[in-house]
């Protein structure tokens, strides 16, 4: 029993697969939903895509606590900045604030982040901020432990100027591929699409995702069996 | 119009019974007695010109600048007490730099009044002109709140070009700041404003604007009262790559033999003046 439960006191880490892609008119952010404490899945339906402003969202990976704190700080600064500026903050400014915190506290933090959003000056933008606090403006980027399995996939499939539909399908497919192979990623797929009309959240439950090579069908849960009608008595 | 404060004008922290702060109004008078500063916002940028009254023939031409670059994308023309103006420009430069880049400065923490806001004001992009104007205005206003500080004896015209296009702001010694199409401060401001109102600014390019500003400055200069003056100009427009440039050493096509916009403007302005005298 002990071997199965694992170390419940281990820091909560988000094994994670996170993705951000730009398309013609905006960006799509995607993530899985597994938060693990060692071997134990602490939250199988977590929301790793956090809102910073109406038009900027952030995908969080690595230490759950660290990424939440960074997001909280940046949301606070961006709120003040927006008030002072009198108009929505740009994605670039949001990403810059994130990387300043990530870089200046690199010794204490362990979190990889993807900042994505839309503003009226630059349109849809994606910024990757990996562990050390680098900031990279990219047409698409992937992060988290599950991303290792996606580099080849994106090399093959990525193209500039996709439509919103193409981009969303790409993100969902990619996250589900990573979930299939990465033990630290799983659960559902969440996406957020951000364009000039605002931000839209979408949710793809596990059963709706396609099965990949060697994956098995989901079995009935024990609870279904319990609530079913009594089985026939065994007759010898 | 101008009344003596008698008793209510001894301190900037005293209101008069009719709700005026006389010290601030006196500070504005210092601005009114200085050489004219004119600025216009054309459709592709901002042009600024200063009537720099020369106090002595011993002065080197080009010294005692009245127009300063605050940041790559913006500049400030100063009227009034020059030393006060230097302080305002320094503050504006500091605000602009700190907004964009993180500065590992310990000096920033020493005195909150005299150094710019060092919050996490680090946004990685050039400061929007509107924001810069607000910060300069609030700094100027700050110095009207305490009895141990005197108000700045200078007004500034801030012209800049950011993501939202070219913009022109004027900050008065009271700390008021408005956005303008065209602005003038100093001795000849009334005449200058009349001239600016005649211009069709929305259709004018900065190239044309330079000539017009030079004409206005030459026009408002009072030969009788003041002696020589030097024309100082600057612009920030599409042609200058949205950078604040001064002096203008850009080759022109129109006036043969003249090799910069400033010279062309001066020539045109003098010609216009002669035309007016001939009438």
Short mmCIF file of C-alpha atoms in Angstrom, two decimals:
data_model
loop_
_atom_site.label_atom_id
_atom_site.label_comp_id
_atom_site.label_asym_id
_atom_site.label_seq_id
_atom_site.Cartn_x
_atom_site.Cartn_y
_atom_site.Cartn_z
CA UNK A 1 0.00 0.00 0.00
CA UNK A 2 2.78 2.40 0.92
CA UNK A 3 4.65 1.77 -2.30
CA UNK A 4 1.58 2.75 -4.35
CA UNK A 5 0.73 6.00 -2.54
CA UNK A 6 4.24 7.36 -3.04
CA UNK A 7 5.63 10.37 -1.23
CA UNK A 8 2.64 12.52 -0.29
CA UNK A 9 4.90 15.17 1.15
CA UNK A 10 6.74 15.79 -2.10
CA UNK A 11 6.25 19.31 -3.48
CA UNK A 12 3.38 19.52 -5.95
CA UNK A 13 4.82 19.54 -9.40
CA UNK A 14 3.01 19.82 -12.66
CA UNK A 15 4.56 17.21 -14.87
CA UNK A 16 2.66 18.87 -17.61
CA UNK A 17 2.41 19.50 -21.25
CA UNK A 18 1.88 23.13 -22.20
CA UNK A 19 1.63 24.62 -25.68
CA UNK A 20 1.18 28.06 -27.22
CA UNK A 21 0.68 28.66 -30.96
CA UNK A 22 -0.08 31.75 -33.00
CA UNK A 23 -2.54 31.69 -35.86
CA UNK A 24 -3.83 34.25 -38.30
CA UNK A 25 -5.67 36.61 -35.93
CA UNK A 26 -4.64 35.43 -32.47
CA UNK A 27 -3.18 32.69 -30.33
CA UNK A 28 -4.25 29.32 -28.93
CA UNK A 29 -2.89 28.13 -25.57
CA UNK A 30 -3.27 24.50 -24.52
CA UNK A 31 -2.41 22.35 -21.52
CA UNK A 32 -3.09 19.01 -19.86
CA UNK A 33 -4.56 18.88 -16.34
CA UNK A 34 -2.42 16.59 -14.18
CA UNK A 35 -0.81 17.87 -10.98
CA UNK A 36 1.32 15.20 -9.32
CA UNK A 37 2.88 14.82 -5.88
CA UNK A 38 5.50 12.21 -6.54
CA UNK A 39 3.56 9.26 -7.93
CA UNK A 40 0.21 10.44 -6.62
CA UNK A 41 -1.99 12.54 -8.84
CA UNK A 42 -2.95 15.38 -6.53
CA UNK A 43 -5.33 17.00 -9.03
CA UNK A 44 -6.44 15.26 -12.22
CA UNK A 45 -8.41 18.22 -13.55
CA UNK A 46 -6.31 21.27 -12.73
CA UNK A 47 -6.38 24.45 -14.77
CA UNK A 48 -2.86 25.31 -15.85
CA UNK A 49 -3.86 28.21 -18.04
CA UNK A 50 -4.20 31.27 -15.84
CA UNK A 51 -5.56 34.69 -16.71
CA UNK A 52 -3.25 37.69 -16.30
CA UNK A 53 -5.49 40.27 -17.98
CA UNK A 54 -8.53 40.17 -20.24
CA UNK A 55 -6.28 39.71 -23.23
CA UNK A 56 -3.23 37.88 -21.83
CA UNK A 57 -3.06 34.37 -20.39
CA UNK A 58 -0.17 32.29 -19.05
CA UNK A 59 0.49 28.52 -19.19
CA UNK A 60 2.20 27.22 -16.09
CA UNK A 61 4.56 24.25 -15.72
CA UNK A 62 7.06 23.00 -13.16
CA UNK A 63 6.45 23.72 -9.51
CA UNK A 64 2.77 24.51 -9.01
CA UNK A 65 3.42 26.87 -6.11
CA UNK A 66 6.16 28.80 -7.88
CA UNK A 67 4.16 29.28 -11.05
CA UNK A 68 1.07 30.38 -9.13
CA UNK A 69 3.03 32.97 -7.17
CA UNK A 70 4.67 34.37 -10.27
CA UNK A 71 1.28 34.62 -11.96
CA UNK A 72 -0.19 36.39 -8.93
CA UNK A 73 2.59 38.99 -8.85
CA UNK A 74 2.37 39.67 -12.55
CA UNK A 75 -1.42 39.96 -12.43
CA UNK A 76 -1.05 42.54 -9.67
CA UNK A 77 1.53 44.62 -11.55
CA UNK A 78 -0.38 44.39 -14.80
CA UNK A 79 -3.56 45.54 -13.10
CA UNK A 80 -1.85 48.68 -11.87
CA UNK A 81 -0.16 49.22 -15.20
CA UNK A 82 -3.48 48.96 -17.03
CA UNK A 83 -5.07 51.53 -14.76
CA UNK A 84 -2.19 53.95 -15.24
CA UNK A 85 -1.99 53.45 -18.98
CA UNK A 86 -5.74 53.73 -19.46
CA UNK A 87 -5.81 50.87 -21.95
CA UNK A 88 -5.11 47.11 -21.96
CA UNK A 89 -1.49 46.10 -21.40
CA UNK A 90 0.40 44.61 -24.32
CA UNK A 91 1.47 40.97 -24.37
CA UNK A 92 5.08 42.08 -24.57
CA UNK A 93 4.84 44.03 -21.34
CA UNK A 94 3.16 41.10 -19.57
CA UNK A 95 5.85 38.71 -20.76
CA UNK A 96 8.58 41.13 -19.74
CA UNK A 97 7.24 41.36 -16.20
CA UNK A 98 7.08 37.57 -15.97
CA UNK A 99 10.63 37.09 -17.12
CA UNK A 100 12.00 39.78 -14.76
CA UNK A 101 10.55 37.86 -11.82
CA UNK A 102 11.72 34.53 -13.25
CA UNK A 103 15.24 35.79 -13.92
CA UNK A 104 15.80 37.75 -10.73
CA UNK A 105 14.61 34.84 -8.58
CA UNK A 106 16.09 32.05 -10.63
CA UNK A 107 17.77 30.47 -7.62
CA UNK A 108 14.48 29.94 -5.85
CA UNK A 109 12.04 29.26 -8.66
CA UNK A 110 11.54 26.21 -10.77
CA UNK A 111 8.89 27.02 -13.33
CA UNK A 112 8.62 27.15 -17.10
CA UNK A 113 5.99 29.51 -18.45
CA UNK A 114 4.32 30.39 -21.73
CA UNK A 115 2.71 33.83 -22.04
CA UNK A 116 0.23 34.31 -24.84
CA UNK A 117 -2.30 36.96 -25.79
CA UNK A 118 -3.60 39.53 -28.22
CA UNK A 119 -3.18 43.32 -28.28
CA UNK A 120 -4.16 45.90 -30.86
CA UNK A 121 -0.60 46.88 -31.76
CA UNK A 122 1.06 43.52 -32.43
CA UNK A 123 -1.88 41.13 -32.74
CA UNK A 124 -1.47 37.60 -31.37
CA UNK A 125 1.89 36.90 -29.72
CA UNK A 126 3.47 33.97 -27.86
CA UNK A 127 6.43 34.32 -25.48
CA UNK A 128 8.28 31.35 -24.00
CA UNK A 129 9.96 31.84 -20.62
CA UNK A 130 11.85 28.66 -19.68
CA UNK A 131 13.64 27.87 -16.44
CA UNK A 132 16.49 30.41 -16.31
CA UNK A 133 14.34 33.44 -17.12
CA UNK A 134 15.11 33.82 -20.83
CA UNK A 135 12.40 35.45 -22.88
CA UNK A 136 11.80 34.26 -26.44
CA UNK A 137 9.17 35.61 -28.79
CA UNK A 138 8.13 32.71 -30.99
CA UNK A 139 5.39 31.73 -33.47
CA UNK A 140 4.79 28.65 -31.32
CA UNK A 141 6.34 27.05 -28.29
CA UNK A 142 5.97 23.96 -26.09
CA UNK A 143 6.89 23.31 -22.48
CA UNK A 144 6.68 20.89 -19.59
CA UNK A 145 7.83 17.31 -19.29
CA UNK A 146 5.44 16.13 -22.00
CA UNK A 147 6.88 18.55 -24.54
CA UNK A 148 9.89 16.29 -25.14
CA UNK A 149 7.62 14.02 -27.15
CA UNK A 150 6.29 16.82 -29.30
CA UNK A 151 9.36 18.43 -30.88
CA UNK A 152 9.38 16.12 -33.90
CA UNK A 153 5.61 16.37 -34.22
CA UNK A 154 5.69 20.15 -34.44
CA UNK A 155 8.59 20.16 -36.86
CA UNK A 156 6.41 18.10 -39.16
CA UNK A 157 3.06 19.75 -38.69
CA UNK A 158 3.67 23.45 -37.97
CA UNK A 159 2.81 26.06 -40.56
CA UNK A 160 2.45 29.84 -40.43
CA UNK A 161 -0.90 31.57 -40.73
CA UNK A 162 -3.26 28.74 -39.77
CA UNK A 163 -6.93 29.38 -39.22
CA UNK A 164 -8.36 29.36 -35.71
CA UNK A 165 -9.88 25.94 -36.27
CA UNK A 166 -6.64 24.44 -37.57
CA UNK A 167 -4.70 25.87 -34.66
CA UNK A 168 -7.12 24.56 -32.03
CA UNK A 169 -7.15 21.09 -33.58
CA UNK A 170 -3.37 21.09 -33.69
CA UNK A 171 -3.07 22.01 -30.03
CA UNK A 172 -5.56 19.40 -28.86
CA UNK A 173 -3.91 16.70 -30.93
CA UNK A 174 -0.48 17.64 -29.63
CA UNK A 175 -1.48 17.64 -25.96
CA UNK A 176 -3.24 14.31 -26.31
CA UNK A 177 -0.15 12.80 -27.97
CA UNK A 178 1.98 13.98 -25.10
CA UNK A 179 -0.51 12.66 -22.54
CA UNK A 180 -0.28 9.26 -24.21
CA UNK A 181 3.48 9.05 -23.75
CA UNK A 182 4.28 11.18 -20.68
CA UNK A 183 3.37 9.67 -17.33
CA UNK A 184 3.41 13.07 -15.69
CA UNK A 185 0.78 14.48 -18.07
CA UNK A 186 -2.82 13.39 -18.19
CA UNK A 187 -6.44 14.15 -17.45
CA UNK A 188 -8.29 16.53 -19.73
CA UNK A 189 -7.14 19.01 -22.35
CA UNK A 190 -7.89 22.70 -21.75
CA UNK A 191 -7.42 25.39 -24.37
CA UNK A 192 -7.80 29.15 -24.41
CA UNK A 193 -8.15 30.99 -27.71
CA UNK A 194 -7.35 34.73 -27.60
CA UNK A 195 -8.06 37.18 -30.43
CA UNK A 196 -9.51 40.63 -30.98
CA UNK A 197 -12.90 39.43 -29.76
CA UNK A 198 -11.53 38.30 -26.40
CA UNK A 199 -10.60 35.00 -24.80
CA UNK A 200 -12.54 31.73 -25.14
CA UNK A 201 -12.01 28.68 -22.98
CA UNK A 202 -12.55 25.18 -24.29
CA UNK A 203 -12.55 21.85 -22.50
CA UNK A 204 -11.90 18.41 -23.96
CA UNK A 205 -12.63 15.55 -21.54
CA UNK A 206 -10.41 12.48 -21.67
CA UNK A 207 -12.95 10.29 -23.49
CA UNK A 208 -13.24 12.79 -26.34
CA UNK A 209 -9.53 12.54 -27.12
CA UNK A 210 -8.41 10.07 -29.79
CA UNK A 211 -6.51 6.97 -28.73
CA UNK A 212 -3.03 6.56 -30.06
CA UNK A 213 -0.96 3.51 -30.86
CA UNK A 214 -1.11 0.89 -28.09
CA UNK A 215 -3.43 2.94 -25.88
CA UNK A 216 -6.30 1.03 -24.33
CA UNK A 217 -10.00 1.88 -24.15
CA UNK A 218 -11.07 3.41 -20.85
CA UNK A 219 -12.54 0.70 -18.61
CA UNK A 220 -15.65 1.11 -16.52
CA UNK A 221 -14.82 2.54 -13.17
CA UNK A 222 -15.34 0.38 -10.08
CA UNK A 223 -18.13 2.70 -9.00
CA UNK A 224 -20.18 1.81 -12.09
CA UNK A 225 -19.86 -1.85 -11.25
CA UNK A 226 -20.99 -1.21 -7.68
CA UNK A 227 -24.08 0.71 -8.72
CA UNK A 228 -25.05 -1.80 -11.38
CA UNK A 229 -27.66 -4.47 -10.76
CA UNK A 230 -26.52 -7.38 -8.62
CA UNK A 231 -24.65 -10.01 -10.54
CA UNK A 232 -26.15 -13.39 -11.09
CA UNK A 233 -25.38 -15.71 -8.19
CA UNK A 234 -22.81 -18.32 -9.04
CA UNK A 235 -24.41 -21.61 -9.68
CA UNK A 236 -22.28 -24.62 -9.65
CA UNK B 1 -5.58 90.94 -15.18
CA UNK B 2 -2.44 90.96 -13.09
CA UNK B 3 -3.24 91.85 -9.51
CA UNK B 4 -1.01 92.15 -6.48
CA UNK B 5 -1.52 89.32 -4.03
CA UNK B 6 -0.84 91.45 -1.00
CA UNK B 7 -0.25 89.00 1.79
CA UNK B 8 -1.63 85.91 0.07
CA UNK B 9 1.32 85.59 -2.24
CA UNK B 10 4.09 84.93 0.20
CA UNK B 11 3.90 81.16 0.11
CA UNK B 12 2.90 78.55 -2.41
CA UNK B 13 0.91 76.86 0.32
CA UNK B 14 -1.44 79.80 0.73
CA UNK B 15 -4.70 80.29 -1.16
CA UNK B 16 -6.10 83.74 -1.73
CA UNK B 17 -9.73 84.43 -0.80
CA UNK B 18 -10.73 84.09 -4.43
CA UNK B 19 -9.17 80.68 -4.68
CA UNK B 20 -5.89 81.47 -6.43
CA UNK B 21 -2.39 80.44 -5.56
CA UNK B 22 -0.39 83.51 -6.46
CA UNK B 23 3.04 81.95 -6.30
CA UNK B 24 2.10 79.62 -9.12
CA UNK B 25 0.83 82.52 -11.18
CA UNK B 26 4.07 84.40 -10.56
CA UNK B 27 5.97 81.34 -11.70
CA UNK B 28 3.97 81.42 -14.92
CA UNK B 29 5.11 85.02 -15.42
CA UNK B 30 8.69 83.81 -15.50
CA UNK B 31 7.71 81.65 -18.42
CA UNK B 32 5.92 84.51 -20.15
CA UNK B 33 9.07 86.61 -20.13
CA UNK B 34 11.25 84.08 -21.88
CA UNK B 35 11.87 83.49 -25.56
CA UNK B 36 9.04 81.92 -27.50
CA UNK B 37 8.74 78.16 -27.90
CA UNK B 38 6.41 76.94 -30.64
CA UNK B 39 5.43 73.38 -31.46
CA UNK B 40 2.96 71.85 -33.91
CA UNK B 41 1.71 68.35 -34.50
CA UNK B 42 1.66 67.60 -38.22
CA UNK B 43 0.12 64.53 -39.74
CA UNK B 44 3.38 62.57 -39.65
CA UNK B 45 5.14 63.98 -36.62
CA UNK B 46 5.87 66.88 -34.29
CA UNK B 47 7.98 69.96 -35.05
CA UNK B 48 9.39 72.24 -32.35
CA UNK B 49 11.09 75.60 -32.62
CA UNK B 50 12.61 77.99 -30.07
CA UNK B 51 13.41 81.68 -30.28
CA UNK B 52 16.65 81.58 -28.33
CA UNK B 53 17.42 85.13 -27.25
CA UNK B 54 21.15 85.67 -27.23
CA UNK B 55 22.26 87.44 -24.10
CA UNK B 56 25.78 88.17 -25.23
CA UNK B 57 27.73 88.17 -28.49
CA UNK B 58 30.39 86.15 -26.73
CA UNK B 59 28.18 83.09 -26.64
CA UNK B 60 28.99 80.23 -28.94
CA UNK B 61 26.19 79.60 -31.42
CA UNK B 62 24.55 76.31 -30.69
CA UNK B 63 25.23 76.44 -26.98
CA UNK B 64 22.62 76.82 -24.26
CA UNK B 65 20.26 74.40 -25.90
CA UNK B 66 16.60 74.92 -25.18
CA UNK B 67 15.40 71.74 -26.87
CA UNK B 68 16.46 68.48 -25.27
CA UNK B 69 16.01 64.87 -26.25
CA UNK B 70 14.25 63.03 -23.50
CA UNK B 71 14.28 59.60 -25.10
CA UNK B 72 14.79 58.20 -28.56
CA UNK B 73 11.24 59.01 -29.48
CA UNK B 74 10.61 62.30 -27.72
CA UNK B 75 11.98 65.75 -27.06
CA UNK B 76 11.24 68.67 -24.80
CA UNK B 77 11.40 72.41 -25.48
CA UNK B 78 11.88 74.57 -22.39
CA UNK B 79 10.76 78.14 -21.71
CA UNK B 80 11.48 80.10 -18.55
CA UNK B 81 14.27 79.67 -16.03
CA UNK B 82 16.86 77.53 -17.78
CA UNK B 83 18.17 75.85 -14.65
CA UNK B 84 14.68 74.78 -13.61
CA UNK B 85 14.20 73.44 -17.09
CA UNK B 86 17.30 71.31 -16.81
CA UNK B 87 15.86 69.66 -13.72
CA UNK B 88 12.59 68.84 -15.43
CA UNK B 89 14.38 67.40 -18.45
CA UNK B 90 16.60 65.27 -16.20
CA UNK B 91 13.54 63.92 -14.44
CA UNK B 92 11.79 63.17 -17.72
CA UNK B 93 14.86 61.34 -19.03
CA UNK B 94 14.99 59.33 -15.86
CA UNK B 95 11.31 58.42 -16.02
CA UNK B 96 11.61 57.41 -19.64
CA UNK B 97 14.65 55.21 -19.06
CA UNK B 98 13.32 53.54 -15.93
CA UNK B 99 10.03 52.76 -17.60
CA UNK B 100 11.79 50.80 -20.29
CA UNK B 101 14.84 49.30 -18.64
CA UNK B 102 15.64 47.98 -15.23
CA UNK B 103 18.23 50.13 -13.47
CA UNK B 104 20.28 48.64 -10.66
CA UNK B 105 20.51 51.96 -8.91
CA UNK B 106 20.82 52.45 -5.19
CA UNK B 107 20.57 56.21 -5.62
CA UNK B 108 16.98 55.69 -6.58
CA UNK B 109 16.06 54.71 -3.05
CA UNK B 110 17.73 57.64 -1.31
CA UNK B 111 15.21 60.39 -1.76
CA UNK B 112 11.75 59.65 -3.06
CA UNK B 113 11.07 63.25 -4.06
CA UNK B 114 13.94 63.86 -6.36
CA UNK B 115 14.24 60.54 -8.11
CA UNK B 116 11.68 58.90 -10.29
CA UNK B 117 9.30 56.21 -9.24
CA UNK B 118 11.29 53.01 -8.93
CA UNK B 119 8.47 50.54 -8.48
CA UNK B 120 8.62 47.56 -10.78
CA UNK B 121 8.10 50.18 -13.47
CA UNK B 122 9.94 48.09 -15.97
CA UNK B 123 7.93 47.37 -19.01
CA UNK B 124 10.46 46.66 -21.73
CA UNK B 125 8.90 49.11 -24.16
CA UNK B 126 9.44 52.85 -24.77
CA UNK B 127 7.33 54.98 -22.45
CA UNK B 128 4.10 56.10 -24.09
CA UNK B 129 4.18 59.88 -24.56
CA UNK B 130 0.93 60.26 -22.65
CA UNK B 131 2.44 58.46 -19.68
CA UNK B 132 5.61 60.56 -19.83
CA UNK B 133 3.61 63.77 -19.91
CA UNK B 134 1.60 62.65 -16.89
CA UNK B 135 4.72 61.85 -14.93
CA UNK B 136 6.39 65.15 -15.79
CA UNK B 137 3.22 67.03 -14.93
CA UNK B 138 2.86 65.29 -11.61
CA UNK B 139 6.50 66.04 -10.79
CA UNK B 140 6.04 69.72 -11.61
CA UNK B 141 2.87 69.74 -9.53
CA UNK B 142 4.68 68.11 -6.65
CA UNK B 143 6.78 71.21 -6.28
CA UNK B 144 3.70 73.35 -5.75
CA UNK B 145 2.58 71.48 -2.66
CA UNK B 146 5.24 72.26 -0.08
CA UNK B 147 6.26 75.49 1.54
CA UNK B 148 9.91 74.52 1.46
CA UNK B 149 9.92 74.04 -2.32
CA UNK B 150 9.32 76.72 -4.89
CA UNK B 151 7.39 76.01 -8.08
CA UNK B 152 9.34 75.45 -11.27
CA UNK B 153 9.75 78.71 -13.14
CA UNK B 154 9.47 77.06 -16.52
CA UNK B 155 6.98 75.51 -18.87
CA UNK B 156 7.83 72.67 -21.19
CA UNK B 157 6.46 71.45 -24.47
CA UNK B 158 6.85 67.71 -24.90
CA UNK B 159 6.68 66.25 -28.37
CA UNK B 160 6.94 62.55 -29.03
CA UNK B 161 6.06 59.73 -31.42
CA UNK B 162 4.93 56.39 -30.03
CA UNK B 163 2.70 53.48 -31.04
CA UNK B 164 -0.34 55.72 -30.97
CA UNK B 165 1.18 58.22 -33.36
CA UNK B 166 2.72 61.67 -32.87
CA UNK B 167 1.61 63.58 -29.80
CA UNK B 168 2.19 67.02 -28.34
CA UNK B 169 1.80 67.94 -24.67
CA UNK B 170 2.43 71.13 -22.76
CA UNK B 171 3.19 71.24 -19.04
CA UNK B 172 2.79 74.53 -17.17
CA UNK B 173 4.38 75.51 -13.84
CA UNK B 174 1.11 74.72 -12.09
CA UNK B 175 1.43 71.10 -13.12
CA UNK B 176 -1.40 71.23 -15.65
CA UNK B 177 -0.77 69.20 -18.75
CA UNK B 178 -2.90 69.14 -21.86
CA UNK B 179 -2.53 67.53 -25.23
CA UNK B 180 -2.38 69.95 -28.16
CA UNK B 181 -2.38 70.21 -31.92
CA UNK B 182 -0.26 73.31 -31.64
CA UNK B 183 1.20 75.09 -28.63
CA UNK B 184 3.25 78.18 -27.86
CA UNK B 185 4.75 79.61 -24.67
CA UNK B 186 6.92 82.61 -23.93
CA UNK B 187 6.93 86.21 -25.04
CA UNK B 188 5.36 85.86 -28.46
CA UNK B 189 2.85 83.18 -27.61
CA UNK B 190 -0.29 85.17 -28.42
CA UNK B 191 0.89 86.08 -31.89
CA UNK B 192 2.26 82.58 -32.39
CA UNK B 193 -1.02 80.93 -31.43
CA UNK B 194 -2.86 83.15 -33.91
CA UNK B 195 -0.49 82.04 -36.64
CA UNK B 196 -0.78 78.36 -35.68
CA UNK B 197 -4.56 78.53 -35.85
CA UNK B 198 -4.29 79.61 -39.47
CA UNK B 199 -2.40 76.46 -40.40
CA UNK B 200 -4.07 73.30 -41.71
CA UNK B 201 -2.13 70.94 -39.50
CA UNK B 202 -3.91 67.72 -40.40
CA UNK B 203 -2.77 68.06 -44.01
CA UNK B 204 0.74 69.25 -43.33
CA UNK B 205 3.86 67.11 -43.36
CA UNK B 206 6.75 67.81 -41.04
CA UNK B 207 8.88 69.06 -43.93
CA UNK B 208 6.31 71.78 -44.51
CA UNK B 209 5.84 72.20 -40.76
CA UNK B 210 9.49 73.08 -40.27
CA UNK B 211 9.17 76.00 -42.67
CA UNK B 212 5.98 77.18 -41.00
CA UNK B 213 7.42 77.05 -37.48
CA UNK B 214 10.49 79.00 -38.60
CA UNK B 215 8.25 81.62 -40.20
CA UNK B 216 6.24 81.93 -37.00
CA UNK B 217 9.30 82.37 -34.82
CA UNK B 218 10.86 84.94 -37.11
CA UNK B 219 7.46 86.63 -37.24
CA UNK B 220 6.93 86.95 -33.49
CA UNK B 221 10.44 88.05 -32.71
CA UNK B 222 10.38 91.65 -31.58
CA UNK B 223 13.36 93.39 -33.20
CA UNK B 224 12.80 96.51 -31.15
CA UNK B 225 12.79 95.02 -27.69
CA UNK B 226 15.13 92.06 -28.06
CA UNK B 227 18.39 91.93 -29.84
CA UNK B 228 19.72 88.99 -31.73
CA UNK B 229 18.21 85.56 -31.50
CA UNK B 230 19.10 82.08 -32.65
CA UNK B 231 16.56 79.72 -34.12
CA UNK B 232 16.69 76.23 -32.64
CA UNK B 233 14.51 73.51 -34.08
CA UNK B 234 13.83 69.84 -33.80
CA UNK B 235 11.42 67.26 -35.12
CA UNK B 236 10.29 63.71 -34.58
CA UNK B 237 8.46 62.25 -37.54
CA UNK B 238 8.25 59.39 -40.01
CA UNK B 239 11.11 60.92 -41.97
CA UNK B 240 13.39 60.92 -38.96
CA UNK B 241 12.47 57.31 -38.34
CA UNK B 242 10.38 58.34 -35.36
CA UNK B 243 13.53 59.47 -33.56
CA UNK B 244 13.86 62.92 -32.02
CA UNK B 245 16.41 64.79 -34.09
CA UNK B 246 18.16 68.09 -33.60
CA UNK B 247 19.71 70.04 -35.22
CA UNK B 248 18.21 69.27 -38.56
CA UNK B 249 20.94 68.33 -40.94
CA UNK B 250 18.79 66.57 -43.45
CA UNK B 251 19.52 67.25 -47.14
CA UNK B 252 16.74 69.09 -48.92
CA UNK B 253 15.68 68.98 -52.53
CA UNK B 254 13.96 72.29 -52.77
CA UNK B 255 16.51 75.01 -52.13
CA UNK B 256 19.59 74.52 -54.26
CA UNK B 257 22.81 75.32 -52.50
CA UNK B 258 21.28 74.74 -49.10
CA UNK B 259 22.19 71.45 -47.53
CA UNK B 260 19.92 71.16 -44.57
CA UNK B 261 16.31 71.60 -43.60
CA UNK B 262 17.14 74.11 -40.90
CA UNK B 263 18.90 76.43 -43.31
CA UNK B 264 16.07 76.08 -45.78
CA UNK B 265 13.60 76.98 -43.09
CA UNK B 266 15.57 80.04 -42.03
CA UNK B 267 15.85 81.24 -45.62
CA UNK B 268 12.15 80.80 -46.22
CA UNK B 269 11.27 82.52 -42.96
CA UNK B 270 13.45 85.54 -43.67
CA UNK B 271 11.96 85.79 -47.13
CA UNK B 272 8.45 85.68 -45.72
CA UNK B 273 9.36 88.38 -43.23
CA UNK B 274 10.63 90.65 -45.95
CA UNK B 275 7.46 90.06 -47.87
CA UNK B 276 5.43 91.16 -44.89
CA UNK B 277 7.55 94.27 -44.39
CA UNK B 278 7.16 95.18 -48.04
CA UNK B 279 3.37 95.31 -47.73
#
